[in-house]
Tab-separated table of C-alpha atoms and ligand atoms in Angstrom:
chain	number	residue	atom	x	y	z
A	1	MET	CA	0.654	-12.116	-26.185
A	2	ALA	CA	3.714	-13.167	-28.121
A	3	ARG	CA	4.438	-16.668	-28.623
A	4	TYR	CA	7.281	-18.065	-26.487
A	5	ARG	CA	10.247	-19.392	-28.290
A	6	TYR	CA	13.024	-21.139	-27.089
A	7	PRO	CA	16.165	-18.575	-27.480
A	8	ARG	CA	18.871	-19.648	-29.576
A	9	ILE	CA	22.122	-19.390	-27.816
A	10	PRO	CA	25.158	-17.604	-29.351
A	11	GLU	CA	28.281	-19.958	-28.916
A	12	SER	CA	29.569	-16.680	-27.050
A	13	GLU	CA	26.957	-17.088	-24.497
A	14	VAL	CA	27.011	-20.791	-23.756
A	15	THR	CA	27.291	-21.298	-20.061
A	16	PRO	CA	30.183	-23.835	-18.709
A	17	ARG	CA	29.014	-25.970	-16.015
A	18	GLU	CA	30.627	-23.893	-13.123
A	19	LEU	CA	28.704	-20.740	-14.414
A	20	PHE	CA	25.369	-22.576	-14.691
A	21	GLU	CA	25.968	-23.917	-11.270
A	22	SER	CA	26.480	-20.447	-9.826
A	23	ARG	CA	23.665	-19.294	-11.718
A	24	ARG	CA	21.250	-22.057	-9.972
A	25	ARG	CA	22.777	-20.844	-6.618
A	26	LEU	CA	21.756	-17.343	-7.512
A	27	LEU	CA	18.478	-18.151	-8.469
A	28	ARG	CA	17.467	-20.419	-5.199
A	29	GLY	CA	19.003	-17.058	-3.167
A	30	GLY	CA	16.320	-15.335	-5.336
A	31	LEU	CA	18.655	-13.120	-7.034
A	32	ALA	CA	17.196	-13.554	-10.374
A	33	LEU	CA	18.200	-9.943	-11.616
A	34	GLY	CA	21.866	-10.846	-10.433
A	35	ALA	CA	21.747	-14.089	-11.946
A	36	ALA	CA	20.913	-12.356	-15.417
A	37	ALA	CA	23.983	-10.626	-15.427
A	38	VAL	CA	25.720	-14.026	-15.157
A	39	ALA	CA	23.892	-15.685	-18.167
A	40	PRO	CA	21.823	-13.357	-20.023
A	41	GLY	CA	21.162	-15.754	-22.971
A	42	LEU	CA	19.816	-18.363	-20.607
A	43	LEU	CA	16.939	-16.519	-18.635
A	44	TRP	CA	13.779	-16.041	-20.254
A	45	SER	CA	11.189	-16.943	-17.685
A	46	ARG	CA	8.941	-13.694	-18.145
A	47	GLU	CA	6.767	-15.019	-21.066
A	48	ALA	CA	6.998	-18.688	-19.872
A	49	GLN	CA	3.872	-20.757	-20.134
A	50	ALA	CA	2.272	-22.877	-17.701
A	51	TRP	CA	4.352	-25.964	-17.753
A	52	GLN	CA	7.425	-23.695	-18.417
A	53	GLY	CA	6.963	-21.473	-15.355
A	54	LEU	CA	6.303	-24.937	-13.263
A	55	LEU	CA	9.555	-26.392	-14.874
A	56	GLU	CA	11.684	-23.315	-14.118
A	57	GLU	CA	10.466	-23.036	-10.429
A	58	ARG	CA	11.518	-26.787	-9.956
A	59	LEU	CA	14.918	-26.380	-11.463
A	60	ALA	CA	15.681	-23.404	-9.306
A	61	THR	CA	15.412	-25.836	-6.130
A	62	ASP	CA	17.757	-28.258	-5.076
A	63	LEU	CA	17.287	-31.541	-7.087
A	64	PRO	CA	18.647	-34.716	-5.977
A	65	SER	CA	21.193	-36.085	-8.252
A	66	SER	CA	22.932	-39.303	-9.081
A	67	GLU	CA	26.318	-40.046	-11.157
A	68	LEU	CA	25.735	-42.804	-12.960
A	69	ALA	CA	28.454	-42.783	-15.495
A	70	GLY	CA	31.428	-43.925	-13.484
A	71	GLY	CA	33.043	-40.661	-12.747
A	72	GLU	CA	33.489	-39.815	-16.434
A	73	SER	CA	32.985	-36.059	-16.927
A	74	THR	CA	30.231	-34.585	-18.472
A	75	THR	CA	30.218	-33.303	-22.017
A	76	SER	CA	29.534	-29.665	-22.069
A	77	PHE	CA	26.410	-28.098	-22.621
A	78	GLN	CA	27.684	-26.652	-26.123
A	79	ASP	CA	28.522	-29.836	-27.428
A	80	THR	CA	25.517	-31.692	-26.113
A	81	THR	CA	23.117	-28.956	-27.968
A	82	THR	CA	25.006	-28.739	-31.344
A	83	TYR	CA	25.706	-32.077	-32.003
A	84	ASN	CA	22.446	-33.809	-32.560
A	85	ASN	CA	20.338	-36.326	-34.026
A	86	PHE	CA	16.871	-35.260	-34.481
A	87	TYR	CA	15.705	-35.967	-38.035
A	88	GLU	CA	12.408	-33.975	-37.907
A	89	PHE	CA	14.781	-30.876	-38.690
A	90	GLY	CA	17.200	-32.491	-41.147
A	91	THR	CA	20.032	-35.431	-40.775
A	92	GLY	CA	22.732	-32.868	-40.447
A	93	LYS	CA	24.207	-32.788	-36.731
A	94	ARG	CA	23.301	-29.013	-36.536
A	95	ASP	CA	20.498	-29.035	-38.304
A	96	PRO	CA	18.363	-29.598	-34.711
A	97	GLU	CA	19.983	-26.461	-33.255
A	98	ILE	CA	19.567	-24.588	-36.425
A	99	TYR	CA	16.199	-25.178	-37.121
A	100	GLY	CA	14.741	-26.179	-33.587
A	101	HIS	CA	12.792	-23.222	-32.821
A	102	ARG	CA	10.148	-24.194	-35.331
A	103	LEU	CA	9.225	-26.807	-32.605
A	104	GLU	CA	5.863	-25.614	-31.022
A	105	THR	CA	6.137	-26.656	-27.582
A	106	ASP	CA	3.701	-24.683	-25.893
A	107	PRO	CA	1.049	-25.776	-25.212
A	108	TRP	CA	2.213	-29.380	-24.818
A	109	SER	CA	-0.118	-32.562	-24.231
A	110	LEU	CA	0.826	-36.297	-23.722
A	111	THR	CA	-1.959	-38.821	-24.442
A	112	ILE	CA	-1.607	-41.907	-22.460
A	113	GLU	CA	-3.668	-44.914	-23.580
A	114	GLY	CA	-4.267	-48.520	-24.529
A	115	ASP	CA	-4.070	-51.040	-22.008
A	116	VAL	CA	-4.431	-48.702	-18.995
A	117	ASP	CA	-7.243	-48.044	-16.295
A	118	LYS	CA	-6.537	-44.081	-16.820
A	119	ALA	CA	-6.380	-43.159	-20.482
A	120	GLY	CA	-6.388	-39.762	-21.386
A	121	THR	CA	-4.964	-36.258	-22.893
A	122	PHE	CA	-3.023	-34.501	-20.216
A	123	ALA	CA	-1.873	-31.012	-20.220
A	124	LEU	CA	2.448	-31.290	-19.872
A	125	GLU	CA	1.802	-29.264	-16.445
A	126	ASP	CA	-0.687	-31.690	-15.146
A	127	VAL	CA	1.921	-34.386	-15.920
A	128	LEU	CA	4.740	-32.444	-13.958
A	129	ALA	CA	2.843	-31.359	-11.164
A	130	GLY	CA	2.383	-35.031	-10.201
A	131	GLN	CA	6.052	-36.029	-10.621
A	132	THR	CA	9.392	-35.590	-8.412
A	133	LEU	CA	12.181	-34.419	-10.448
A	134	GLU	CA	16.070	-35.319	-10.040
A	135	GLU	CA	18.974	-34.859	-12.021
A	136	ARG	CA	20.721	-38.267	-13.416
A	137	ILE	CA	24.006	-38.129	-15.147
A	138	TYR	CA	24.135	-41.019	-17.446
A	139	ARG	CA	26.476	-41.946	-20.638
A	140	HIS	CA	24.503	-41.870	-24.008
A	141	ARG	CA	25.748	-43.891	-26.639
A	142	CYS	CA	24.539	-43.438	-30.169
A	143	VAL	CA	24.381	-46.548	-32.705
A	144	GLU	CA	26.689	-44.552	-34.943
A	145	ALA	CA	29.357	-44.617	-32.478
A	146	TRP	CA	29.547	-41.266	-30.987
A	147	SER	CA	28.933	-40.765	-27.316
A	148	LYS	CA	28.170	-38.168	-24.692
A	149	VAL	CA	27.907	-37.953	-20.806
A	150	ILE	CA	24.788	-35.969	-20.020
A	151	PRO	CA	23.087	-34.676	-16.786
A	152	TRP	CA	19.241	-35.132	-17.481
A	153	VAL	CA	16.576	-33.672	-15.493
A	154	GLY	CA	13.826	-36.026	-15.089
A	155	PHE	CA	11.398	-38.653	-13.544
A	156	PRO	CA	11.235	-42.512	-13.652
A	157	LEU	CA	8.856	-43.139	-16.676
A	158	ALA	CA	7.693	-46.010	-14.051
A	159	ASP	CA	6.367	-43.234	-11.893
A	160	LEU	CA	4.050	-42.142	-14.650
A	161	VAL	CA	2.909	-45.619	-16.301
A	162	LYS	CA	1.898	-46.557	-12.791
A	163	ARG	CA	-0.328	-43.678	-11.782
A	164	HIS	CA	-2.325	-44.821	-15.254
A	165	GLY	CA	-2.777	-48.000	-13.963
A	166	PRO	CA	-1.617	-50.442	-16.485
A	167	THR	CA	-3.585	-53.605	-17.057
A	168	SER	CA	-2.366	-57.286	-16.964
A	169	ARG	CA	-2.583	-56.909	-21.189
A	170	ALA	CA	0.279	-54.166	-21.224
A	171	LYS	CA	3.360	-56.131	-22.543
A	172	TYR	CA	5.109	-53.350	-24.428
A	173	VAL	CA	4.999	-49.500	-24.100
A	174	VAL	CA	4.957	-47.526	-27.738
A	175	PHE	CA	6.308	-43.781	-28.006
A	176	GLU	CA	5.303	-41.423	-30.749
A	177	SER	CA	7.199	-38.107	-31.394
A	178	ILE	CA	5.518	-34.777	-32.404
A	179	HIS	CA	4.189	-35.069	-36.321
A	180	ASP	CA	4.140	-31.441	-37.609
A	181	PRO	CA	5.785	-31.448	-41.124
A	182	ASP	CA	4.459	-27.684	-41.590
A	183	ASN	CA	7.048	-26.650	-38.739
A	184	LEU	CA	9.656	-29.985	-39.014
A	185	ARG	CA	11.122	-29.721	-42.380
A	186	GLY	CA	12.720	-33.177	-42.083
A	187	GLN	CA	9.210	-34.489	-42.011
A	188	ARG	CA	8.430	-33.232	-45.484
A	189	ARG	CA	11.018	-35.844	-46.524
A	190	SER	CA	10.449	-39.655	-46.512
A	191	ILE	CA	13.278	-40.652	-43.909
A	192	ILE	CA	11.195	-42.632	-41.839
A	193	ASP	CA	7.583	-43.068	-41.876
A	194	TRP	CA	6.829	-40.350	-39.705
A	195	PRO	CA	5.769	-39.804	-36.758
A	196	TYR	CA	8.990	-41.075	-35.265
A	197	ARG	CA	8.082	-44.245	-33.173
A	198	GLU	CA	9.893	-46.330	-30.561
A	199	VAL	CA	8.984	-49.508	-28.609
A	200	LEU	CA	9.899	-50.609	-25.134
A	201	ARG	CA	9.160	-53.952	-23.508
A	202	ILE	CA	6.899	-53.298	-20.350
A	203	ASP	CA	9.703	-54.389	-18.146
A	204	GLU	CA	12.497	-52.196	-19.732
A	205	ALA	CA	9.908	-49.253	-19.649
A	206	MET	CA	9.450	-49.916	-15.913
A	207	HIS	CA	13.115	-50.096	-15.301
A	208	PRO	CA	14.540	-47.721	-12.687
A	209	LEU	CA	16.931	-46.268	-15.041
A	210	THR	CA	14.219	-45.355	-17.395
A	211	LEU	CA	13.780	-41.511	-17.572
A	212	LEU	CA	11.281	-39.284	-18.898
A	213	ALA	CA	13.670	-35.952	-19.030
A	214	VAL	CA	12.373	-32.236	-18.968
A	215	GLY	CA	16.108	-30.799	-18.825
A	216	LEU	CA	19.650	-31.112	-19.056
A	217	TYR	CA	22.435	-29.298	-17.218
A	218	GLY	CA	19.710	-27.705	-14.747
A	219	GLU	CA	18.011	-26.168	-17.655
A	220	VAL	CA	14.614	-26.562	-19.463
A	221	MET	CA	15.089	-29.018	-22.126
A	222	PRO	CA	16.487	-27.433	-25.231
A	223	ASN	CA	14.213	-28.250	-28.335
A	224	GLN	CA	17.152	-29.785	-30.378
A	225	SER	CA	17.284	-32.429	-27.295
A	226	GLY	CA	13.978	-33.194	-27.573
A	227	ALA	CA	11.923	-30.533	-25.630
A	228	PRO	CA	9.576	-30.443	-23.926
A	229	ILE	CA	9.610	-34.222	-22.736
A	230	ARG	CA	11.998	-37.136	-24.257
A	231	LEU	CA	12.740	-40.578	-23.266
A	232	VAL	CA	16.090	-41.532	-21.998
A	233	VAL	CA	16.954	-45.367	-22.089
A	234	PRO	CA	20.851	-45.309	-20.736
A	235	TRP	CA	21.768	-48.970	-21.762
A	236	LYS	CA	20.458	-48.943	-25.358
A	237	TYR	CA	21.682	-47.144	-28.599
A	238	GLY	CA	20.314	-43.610	-28.700
A	239	PHE	CA	17.605	-44.057	-31.098
A	240	LYS	CA	15.390	-45.784	-28.596
A	241	SER	CA	15.663	-42.420	-26.679
A	242	ILE	CA	12.710	-40.648	-28.542
A	243	LYS	CA	12.354	-36.947	-28.400
A	244	SER	CA	9.483	-34.566	-27.954
A	245	VAL	CA	6.785	-37.304	-26.999
A	246	VAL	CA	3.118	-36.768	-27.640
A	247	ARG	CA	1.830	-40.156	-27.355
A	248	ILE	CA	2.710	-43.197	-24.779
A	249	ALA	CA	0.365	-46.453	-25.593
A	250	LEU	CA	0.376	-49.614	-23.421
A	251	VAL	CA	-0.435	-52.521	-26.015
A	252	GLU	CA	-0.263	-56.490	-25.669
A	253	GLU	CA	1.307	-56.803	-29.224
A	254	ARG	CA	4.503	-55.456	-30.180
A	255	PRO	CA	4.371	-52.952	-33.000
A	256	LEU	CA	7.479	-52.333	-35.217
A	257	SER	CA	9.824	-49.327	-34.111
A	258	SER	CA	10.626	-46.656	-36.922
A	259	TRP	CA	14.000	-47.548	-37.396
A	260	GLU	CA	13.453	-51.096	-37.251
A	261	GLU	CA	10.798	-50.896	-39.794
A	262	ARG	CA	13.194	-49.100	-42.038
A	263	ASN	CA	16.007	-51.598	-41.760
A	264	PRO	CA	15.760	-54.596	-39.175
A	265	ASP	CA	19.196	-55.647	-39.761
A	266	GLU	CA	20.993	-52.467	-38.837
A	267	TYR	CA	18.589	-51.457	-36.137
A	268	GLY	CA	17.266	-54.128	-33.978
A	269	PHE	CA	14.149	-54.052	-31.541
A	270	TYR	CA	16.293	-54.385	-28.355
A	271	ALA	CA	19.039	-52.185	-29.507
A	272	ASN	CA	21.099	-52.724	-26.315
A	273	VAL	CA	24.651	-51.296	-26.526
A	274	ASN	CA	26.835	-54.555	-27.162
A	275	PRO	CA	30.536	-54.127	-28.273
A	276	THR	CA	30.614	-57.507	-29.461
A	277	VAL	CA	27.918	-57.225	-32.118
A	278	ASP	CA	28.659	-54.983	-34.842
A	279	HIS	CA	26.751	-52.792	-36.848
A	280	PRO	CA	26.577	-54.064	-40.416
A	281	ARG	CA	28.757	-50.985	-41.813
A	282	TRP	CA	30.985	-50.352	-38.754
A	283	THR	CA	32.104	-51.923	-35.532
A	284	GLN	CA	30.377	-51.165	-32.291
A	285	ALA	CA	33.400	-52.227	-30.244
A	286	ARG	CA	34.655	-48.343	-29.566
A	287	GLU	CA	33.085	-44.775	-29.585
A	288	ARG	CA	34.174	-41.327	-30.064
A	289	ARG	CA	33.331	-39.425	-27.025
A	290	ILE	CA	32.227	-36.017	-28.345
A	291	GLY	CA	34.773	-33.305	-27.136
A	292	GLU	CA	37.574	-35.766	-26.781
A	293	SER	CA	40.062	-37.011	-28.964
A	294	GLY	CA	40.728	-40.901	-29.888
A	295	ARG	CA	38.421	-43.608	-29.027
A	296	ARG	CA	37.143	-45.354	-25.900
A	297	GLU	CA	35.739	-48.916	-25.399
A	298	THR	CA	32.475	-49.211	-25.496
A	299	LEU	CA	31.100	-50.968	-22.839
A	300	MET	CA	28.288	-53.856	-22.535
A	301	PHE	CA	24.944	-52.453	-21.812
A	302	ASN	CA	26.895	-49.026	-21.854
A	303	GLY	CA	28.098	-49.832	-18.220
A	304	TYR	CA	24.601	-50.473	-17.019
A	305	GLY	CA	24.951	-54.407	-16.978
A	306	GLU	CA	24.776	-55.022	-13.153
A	307	GLU	CA	21.300	-52.813	-13.293
A	308	VAL	CA	20.035	-54.105	-16.468
A	309	ALA	CA	21.325	-57.602	-17.551
A	310	HIS	CA	18.375	-59.709	-15.936
A	311	LEU	CA	16.208	-58.334	-18.038
A	312	TYR	CA	17.681	-60.400	-20.876
A	313	ALA	CA	18.697	-63.827	-18.840
A	314	GLY	CA	18.896	-66.569	-21.233
A	315	MET	CA	18.426	-64.650	-24.466
A	316	ASP	CA	21.080	-64.998	-27.161
A	317	LEU	CA	22.283	-61.262	-27.440
A	318	GLN	CA	23.655	-62.124	-30.849
A	319	GLN	CA	20.432	-62.954	-32.256
A	320	HIS	CA	18.352	-60.375	-30.267
A	321	TYR	CA	20.627	-57.373	-31.160
B	1	MTE	N1	11.955	-37.980	-32.503
B	1	MTE	C1	13.213	-38.234	-32.496
B	1	MTE	N2	13.774	-38.944	-31.572
B	1	MTE	C2	15.234	-38.888	-31.717
B	1	MTE	C3	15.886	-38.926	-32.579
B	1	MTE	C4	15.332	-38.391	-34.003
B	1	MTE	O1	15.492	-38.465	-34.984
B	1	MTE	N3	13.902	-38.161	-33.615
B	1	MTE	N4	17.090	-39.336	-33.088
B	1	MTE	C5	17.422	-40.440	-31.952
B	1	MTE	C6	18.952	-40.895	-31.778
B	1	MTE	S1	19.564	-41.570	-33.416
B	1	MTE	C7	19.816	-40.252	-30.929
B	1	MTE	S2	21.187	-40.748	-30.739
B	1	MTE	C8	19.583	-39.705	-29.862
B	1	MTE	C9	20.040	-38.293	-29.781
B	1	MTE	O2	20.133	-37.263	-28.690
B	1	MTE	P1	20.423	-35.810	-28.532
B	1	MTE	O3	20.524	-35.295	-29.702
B	1	MTE	O4	19.995	-35.301	-27.385
B	1	MTE	O5	22.180	-36.290	-28.387
B	1	MTE	O6	17.918	-38.928	-29.932
B	1	MTE	C10	17.034	-40.005	-30.569
B	1	MTE	N5	15.725	-39.766	-30.405
B	2	MO	MO1	21.760	-42.382	-32.732
C-alpha cells in the first residue's frame, strides 16, 4: 500500500472556520461524500492507518470545547499552519509547511519510561484509545513576541501520566522529539543538540491546562504543527510546547532543555510568559498577533495566572525566568 502522506493544502483550498464546521456537521450526519465537495483538499481518510483512522473517527463526533482565550478570535487555519517554528525543517517560518511532508508519522509510537510503574513503548493508536479528546482554545505566545489563538484538540497530559503510575521519585517530565536527519533537513545542521528536548516540573506537567494535542481546528494535526502528537503549555513561551513527541521520561534530576543548554540567558527553564522580564534582545511587554496589525499587551502567564500562579508562589520570577 502506498505510504500515507499529509496533503499539502494549496492556499486556494484553505478552509475557513465556518466551512470546516459545516464539514464537521456533514461528517457527523454521515454525508462524507457531500463533505468532500465542500473541502476536497482536506479529506483523505481512504489510506489512513491505525492511529489516523481512530483519530478521524473521534474528530467527526461532537467533542467538548472550552474557550480559554478570553473571547479573543482564533487565528486563521492558514496563518496557524504557514507561520511556524519547527527547526527540524529549517529556521524559516514557512519551512515547516514547505518541508513538513518529509515527517514520517505512520506508524508512530510513544516511549514512556523512567520513574513510572508501567514503562514501555506504545503504538499511538493504543495511547489514543485510552483517552477522551476535547477541544481547548488557547493563546499561544512565542518568545519571539508573536502570538496566535489556536483551537487545539487533545487530552490532558496528566491523564496519560497517571495511567503509567509515576513513582514518588518522579520530579520532572522530559520530552523528546523525533530524530530523523535523513528526512528532517534542519537536523543536518547543528542549531541545537538534536533531538529537541523539553522539560517540565511534575506539577506543571500534571496541571489540567497542560495538553497533549493531536489536532487543531477539528483536523488531524498538520505535520508543520507537530504531528502526530505535541505538547501545549499555554502559560509558557511556545518553545516549551515541543512537537512530534516520541519519548516521555519521568525523572528525579532535572536535565537541561535544548534551548536552555544552547543559551540559558535567553531561554530560561521556566519560560513562563512574563511581560516584565525582557528577552536580552527585545521587550516582552507586547506581542504581534499573527493576522492582526499593531501590537497587543502581553499578559502575565499569557492570561492564565488565575490557574497557574500558585505553582510559583514564593519564587522570584525575575530570577526564575
Ligand atoms: N520539536 C520542536 N518543537 C517545537 C519547536 C521546534 O523547533 N522543534 N519550536 C517551538 C517554538 S519556538 C514554538 S513558538 C512553537 C511553535 O508552534 P507553532 O508552529 O504550531 O505555532 O513550537 C515549539 N515546539
Ligand atoms: Mo517560539
